[in-house]
Amino acid sequence: MIDIAQFEKEGFAITAPLFSLEEVQQLITLLEQQKLQDEGPRRGGLRDVLDNLPALRSMADHAAIRAVMNQVLGKDAFVVRATLFDKTAASNWKVPWHQDVTIAVTERREVPGYGPWSNKAGVMHVQPPSEVLERMVTVRVHLDDCPASNGALRVMPGTHRLGKLNQNEVSPYVEEERSICCAAASGEALVMRPLLLHASSAAEHPGHRRVLHFDYAVGDLADGLEWRMRAEAETKQITPIC
Ligand SMILES: O=C(O)CCC(=O)C(=O)O
């Protein structure tokens, strides 16, 4: 459970452990068996990880995440995307301050307020209007301990209330001395609004910094546009892992 008033004001919260060490270990073993982290693109991430590992869907619906989701989006929230991020010696990256402004959809349709479009590894992405992004919440589950020195995410509190910014409008809202470093232990999660400005540095002594990043939403998109993952949820047979 999180402090919901604080979450709405600041745009983020760090949870108590949502997963036991045993569950985390089970997930790491699963990822290692699948060699997903080695196949990730240059930046040490793997998009659409549920496509490669549909068993992870049970984690996205884990009771501990559901309890948080019930607080922040309500019981009708559904997962719309999952990404695995890792920082290793071979792929130790940093990202500048930005908001998360794209969603994955089933197909391109010209709908007012939606755009620009992009095709990322065969998956159609679009920037929706701010109202859609404001109905979304991200849960970043840490599989490894993530102190500041391991490339933890930094956030600018309250910036989720600015609406969608162009990347060239971001810098006036970034005050490094006011930023918060979201250090977290293995099993803990960072819950955040996608419009919250965030950035991260490279790890100082890279080993692993595995984060499963789940995006959740409520409600339909406009004029027949469909969330990609929601559509797939209805057609795939899932084997639970935890
Ligand atoms: O995991 C990170 O450090 C950054 C992830 C990121 O850039 C994002 O979620 O948009």
CSV table of C-alpha atoms and ligand atoms in Angstrom, one decimal:
chain,number,residue,atom,x,y,z
A,1,MET,CA,0.0,0.0,0.0
A,2,ILE,CA,1.2,3.5,-0.7
A,3,ASP,CA,0.3,7.0,0.7
A,4,ILE,CA,-2.1,8.0,-2.1
A,5,ALA,CA,-2.2,11.7,-1.2
A,6,GLN,CA,1.6,11.9,-1.4
A,7,PHE,CA,1.6,9.9,-4.6
A,8,GLU,CA,-0.9,12.3,-6.3
A,9,LYS,CA,1.1,15.3,-5.2
A,10,GLU,CA,4.6,14.0,-6.0
A,11,GLY,CA,3.8,11.6,-8.8
A,12,PHE,CA,5.7,8.7,-7.4
A,13,ALA,CA,6.1,6.3,-4.4
A,14,ILE,CA,8.4,3.6,-3.4
A,15,THR,CA,6.7,0.5,-2.0
A,16,ALA,CA,7.6,-2.0,0.7
A,17,PRO,CA,8.8,-5.2,-0.9
A,18,LEU,CA,6.0,-6.5,-3.3
A,19,PHE,CA,7.9,-9.7,-4.0
A,20,SER,CA,9.7,-12.1,-1.7
A,21,LEU,CA,13.3,-12.8,-2.3
A,22,GLU,CA,12.3,-16.3,-3.4
A,23,GLU,CA,9.9,-14.9,-6.0
A,24,VAL,CA,12.5,-12.4,-7.2
A,25,GLN,CA,15.0,-15.3,-7.6
A,26,GLN,CA,12.4,-17.3,-9.5
A,27,LEU,CA,12.0,-14.4,-11.9
A,28,ILE,CA,15.7,-13.9,-12.4
A,29,THR,CA,16.2,-17.6,-13.1
A,30,LEU,CA,13.4,-17.5,-15.6
A,31,LEU,CA,15.0,-14.5,-17.4
A,32,GLU,CA,18.4,-16.1,-17.3
A,33,GLN,CA,17.0,-19.3,-18.8
A,34,GLN,CA,15.4,-17.3,-21.6
A,35,LYS,CA,18.6,-15.3,-22.0
A,36,LEU,CA,16.4,-12.3,-22.4
A,37,GLN,CA,18.9,-9.9,-21.0
A,38,ASP,CA,21.6,-10.9,-23.4
A,39,GLU,CA,19.3,-10.5,-26.4
A,40,GLY,CA,18.2,-7.0,-25.4
A,41,PRO,CA,19.1,-4.1,-27.7
A,42,ARG,CA,22.1,-1.9,-27.2
A,43,ARG,CA,20.6,0.1,-24.3
A,44,GLY,CA,20.3,-2.9,-22.1
A,45,GLY,CA,16.6,-3.1,-22.3
A,46,LEU,CA,14.1,-5.5,-23.8
A,47,ARG,CA,10.8,-4.1,-25.1
A,48,ASP,CA,7.6,-6.0,-25.0
A,49,VAL,CA,9.0,-8.6,-22.6
A,50,LEU,CA,5.6,-10.2,-22.3
A,51,ASP,CA,5.8,-11.2,-25.9
A,52,ASN,CA,8.9,-13.3,-25.2
A,53,LEU,CA,7.8,-14.5,-21.8
A,54,PRO,CA,4.1,-14.5,-21.5
A,55,ALA,CA,4.4,-16.3,-18.1
A,56,LEU,CA,5.4,-12.9,-16.7
A,57,ARG,CA,1.8,-11.8,-17.1
A,58,SER,CA,1.0,-13.4,-13.8
A,59,MET,CA,3.6,-11.1,-12.2
A,60,ALA,CA,1.9,-8.1,-13.8
A,61,ASP,CA,-1.3,-9.3,-12.1
A,62,HIS,CA,0.4,-10.3,-8.8
A,63,ALA,CA,-1.8,-9.6,-5.8
A,64,ALA,CA,0.7,-7.2,-4.3
A,65,ILE,CA,0.8,-5.1,-7.5
A,66,ARG,CA,-3.0,-5.3,-7.8
A,67,ALA,CA,-3.4,-3.9,-4.3
A,68,VAL,CA,-1.3,-0.8,-5.3
A,69,MET,CA,-3.2,-0.6,-8.6
A,70,ASN,CA,-6.5,-0.6,-6.8
A,71,GLN,CA,-5.3,2.4,-4.9
A,72,VAL,CA,-4.0,4.4,-7.9
A,73,LEU,CA,-6.1,3.5,-10.9
A,74,GLY,CA,-8.9,1.3,-9.5
A,75,LYS,CA,-9.8,-2.3,-10.0
A,76,ASP,CA,-10.3,-2.0,-13.8
A,77,ALA,CA,-6.6,-1.2,-14.5
A,78,PHE,CA,-4.9,-3.5,-16.9
A,79,VAL,CA,-1.3,-3.9,-18.0
A,80,VAL,CA,-0.5,-2.4,-21.4
A,81,ARG,CA,3.3,-2.9,-21.8
A,82,ALA,CA,6.2,-4.4,-20.0
A,83,THR,CA,9.9,-3.7,-20.5
A,84,LEU,CA,13.0,-5.2,-18.9
A,85,PHE,CA,15.8,-2.7,-18.2
A,86,ASP,CA,19.3,-3.8,-17.2
A,87,LYS,CA,22.6,-2.0,-16.7
A,88,THR,CA,25.7,-4.3,-17.0
A,89,ALA,CA,29.3,-3.8,-17.7
A,90,ALA,CA,28.6,-4.5,-21.3
A,91,SER,CA,25.7,-2.1,-21.5
A,92,ASN,CA,26.0,0.6,-18.9
A,93,TRP,CA,23.8,3.4,-20.0
A,94,LYS,CA,22.2,6.6,-18.8
A,95,VAL,CA,19.1,8.5,-19.9
A,96,PRO,CA,18.5,12.2,-19.9
A,97,TRP,CA,15.4,13.9,-18.3
A,98,HIS,CA,12.2,13.0,-20.1
A,99,GLN,CA,8.6,11.9,-19.7
A,100,ASP,CA,7.2,8.6,-21.0
A,101,VAL,CA,4.8,9.8,-23.7
A,102,THR,CA,4.3,6.8,-26.0
A,103,ILE,CA,1.9,3.9,-25.9
A,104,ALA,CA,1.7,0.7,-27.9
A,105,VAL,CA,-1.4,0.1,-30.0
A,106,THR,CA,-2.6,-2.7,-32.3
A,107,GLU,CA,-2.6,-0.7,-35.5
A,108,ARG,CA,-2.2,2.8,-36.9
A,109,ARG,CA,-5.4,4.9,-37.3
A,110,GLU,CA,-5.5,8.6,-37.9
A,111,VAL,CA,-7.2,10.0,-34.8
A,112,PRO,CA,-7.2,13.7,-33.8
A,113,GLY,CA,-4.8,14.3,-30.9
A,114,TYR,CA,-2.8,11.1,-31.5
A,115,GLY,CA,0.7,11.4,-33.0
A,116,PRO,CA,3.5,11.3,-34.0
A,117,TRP,CA,3.6,7.6,-34.8
A,118,SER,CA,6.6,5.3,-34.6
A,119,ASN,CA,7.3,1.7,-35.4
A,120,LYS,CA,9.5,0.1,-32.7
A,121,ALA,CA,10.7,-3.4,-33.6
A,122,GLY,CA,7.4,-4.0,-35.4
A,123,VAL,CA,5.2,-2.6,-32.7
A,124,MET,CA,3.1,0.5,-33.5
A,125,HIS,CA,3.6,3.3,-31.0
A,126,VAL,CA,1.9,6.7,-30.8
A,127,GLN,CA,1.9,9.7,-28.5
A,128,PRO,CA,-1.7,10.0,-27.1
A,129,PRO,CA,-3.2,13.2,-25.7
A,130,SER,CA,-2.1,14.0,-22.1
A,131,GLU,CA,-5.5,12.8,-20.7
A,132,VAL,CA,-4.6,9.2,-21.7
A,133,LEU,CA,-1.1,9.4,-20.1
A,134,GLU,CA,-2.8,10.9,-17.0
A,135,ARG,CA,-4.8,7.7,-16.7
A,136,MET,CA,-1.7,5.5,-16.6
A,137,VAL,CA,0.6,4.4,-13.9
A,138,THR,CA,4.0,2.6,-14.1
A,139,VAL,CA,5.3,0.0,-11.6
A,140,ARG,CA,9.0,-0.6,-11.8
A,141,VAL,CA,9.8,-3.8,-9.9
A,142,HIS,CA,13.5,-4.1,-8.9
A,143,LEU,CA,15.1,-7.5,-9.2
A,144,ASP,CA,18.5,-6.3,-7.9
A,145,ASP,CA,19.3,-3.9,-5.1
A,146,CYS,CA,19.4,-0.5,-6.7
A,147,PRO,CA,21.2,2.2,-4.6
A,148,ALA,CA,22.1,5.5,-6.2
A,149,SER,CA,25.4,4.0,-7.3
A,150,ASN,CA,23.6,1.3,-9.3
A,151,GLY,CA,22.0,3.8,-11.7
A,152,ALA,CA,18.8,4.3,-9.8
A,153,LEU,CA,16.0,6.4,-11.4
A,154,ARG,CA,15.9,10.1,-10.4
A,155,VAL,CA,12.7,12.0,-10.6
A,156,MET,CA,11.5,15.6,-10.4
A,157,PRO,CA,8.6,15.6,-7.9
A,158,GLY,CA,5.3,17.1,-9.1
A,159,THR,CA,6.2,17.4,-12.7
A,160,HIS,CA,3.5,14.8,-13.7
A,161,ARG,CA,1.1,17.7,-13.4
A,162,LEU,CA,2.7,19.7,-16.2
A,163,GLY,CA,1.0,17.7,-19.0
A,164,LYS,CA,2.9,16.4,-22.0
A,165,LEU,CA,6.0,18.5,-22.7
A,166,ASN,CA,8.1,18.6,-25.9
A,167,GLN,CA,11.6,17.3,-25.2
A,168,ASN,CA,12.9,20.9,-25.8
A,169,GLU,CA,10.6,22.2,-23.0
A,170,VAL,CA,11.9,19.9,-20.3
A,171,SER,CA,15.0,21.7,-19.1
A,172,PRO,CA,13.4,24.7,-17.2
A,173,TYR,CA,11.6,22.1,-15.0
A,174,VAL,CA,14.8,20.2,-14.0
A,175,GLU,CA,16.5,21.3,-10.8
A,176,GLU,CA,19.0,18.6,-10.0
A,177,GLU,CA,19.2,19.7,-6.4
A,178,ARG,CA,15.5,19.1,-6.0
A,179,SER,CA,15.5,15.8,-7.7
A,180,ILE,CA,14.9,12.6,-5.8
A,181,CYS,CA,16.9,9.5,-6.2
A,182,CYS,CA,14.6,6.5,-6.1
A,183,ALA,CA,16.9,4.0,-4.5
A,184,ALA,CA,15.2,0.6,-3.9
A,185,ALA,CA,16.0,-2.8,-2.7
A,186,SER,CA,15.4,-6.0,-4.6
A,187,GLY,CA,11.6,-6.8,-4.5
A,188,GLU,CA,10.6,-3.2,-3.9
A,189,ALA,CA,8.9,-1.1,-6.6
A,190,LEU,CA,8.8,2.4,-7.8
A,191,VAL,CA,5.2,3.4,-8.7
A,192,MET,CA,5.1,6.5,-10.8
A,193,ARG,CA,3.1,8.5,-13.3
A,194,PRO,CA,4.6,8.3,-16.8
A,195,LEU,CA,4.5,12.1,-17.2
A,196,LEU,CA,6.8,12.5,-14.2
A,197,LEU,CA,10.2,13.8,-15.4
A,198,HIS,CA,12.8,11.1,-14.8
A,199,ALA,CA,16.4,10.4,-15.7
A,200,SER,CA,19.1,7.9,-14.7
A,201,SER,CA,22.9,7.7,-14.6
A,202,ALA,CA,25.2,4.8,-15.5
A,203,ALA,CA,26.0,2.3,-12.7
A,204,GLU,CA,29.2,3.1,-10.9
A,205,HIS,CA,30.2,-0.6,-10.5
A,206,PRO,CA,28.0,-2.3,-13.0
A,207,GLY,CA,26.8,-5.8,-12.2
A,208,HIS,CA,23.1,-6.0,-12.9
A,209,ARG,CA,20.4,-3.5,-12.4
A,210,ARG,CA,17.3,-5.4,-13.6
A,211,VAL,CA,14.0,-3.6,-13.4
A,212,LEU,CA,10.7,-5.0,-14.8
A,213,HIS,CA,8.8,-1.9,-15.9
A,214,PHE,CA,5.1,-2.4,-16.2
A,215,ASP,CA,2.7,0.2,-17.6
A,216,TYR,CA,-1.0,0.1,-16.5
A,217,ALA,CA,-4.0,2.0,-17.8
A,218,VAL,CA,-7.7,2.3,-17.5
A,219,GLY,CA,-10.3,3.0,-20.1
A,220,ASP,CA,-10.5,2.9,-23.9
A,221,LEU,CA,-8.6,4.9,-26.5
A,222,ALA,CA,-10.4,7.1,-29.0
A,223,ASP,CA,-12.1,6.1,-32.2
A,224,GLY,CA,-11.3,2.4,-32.3
A,225,LEU,CA,-7.6,2.6,-31.4
A,226,GLU,CA,-6.8,-0.3,-29.2
A,227,TRP,CA,-4.2,-0.9,-26.5
A,228,ARG,CA,-1.9,-3.6,-27.9
A,229,MET,CA,-1.3,-5.6,-24.8
A,230,ARG,CA,-5.0,-5.5,-23.7
A,231,ALA,CA,-6.0,-7.0,-27.1
A,232,GLU,CA,-3.4,-9.7,-26.8
A,233,ALA,CA,-4.4,-10.6,-23.2
A,234,GLU,CA,-7.7,-11.9,-24.6
A,235,THR,CA,-6.1,-14.3,-27.2
A,236,LYS,CA,-3.0,-15.8,-25.4
A,237,GLN,CA,-2.9,-18.8,-23.0
A,238,ILE,CA,-0.8,-17.9,-20.0
A,239,THR,CA,1.1,-20.2,-17.7
A,240,PRO,CA,1.4,-18.6,-14.2
A,241,ILE,CA,4.8,-18.5,-12.5
A,242,CYS,CA,4.0,-16.6,-9.3
B,1,LIG,O1,15.5,2.4,-16.1
B,1,LIG,C1,16.0,3.5,-16.3
B,1,LIG,O2,16.9,3.9,-15.8
B,1,LIG,C2,15.3,4.4,-17.3
B,1,LIG,C3,14.1,3.9,-17.9
B,1,LIG,C4,13.5,5.0,-18.8
B,1,LIG,O3,14.1,5.8,-19.3
B,1,LIG,C5,12.1,5.0,-18.9
B,1,LIG,O4,11.4,4.3,-18.2
B,1,LIG,O5,11.6,5.8,-19.8
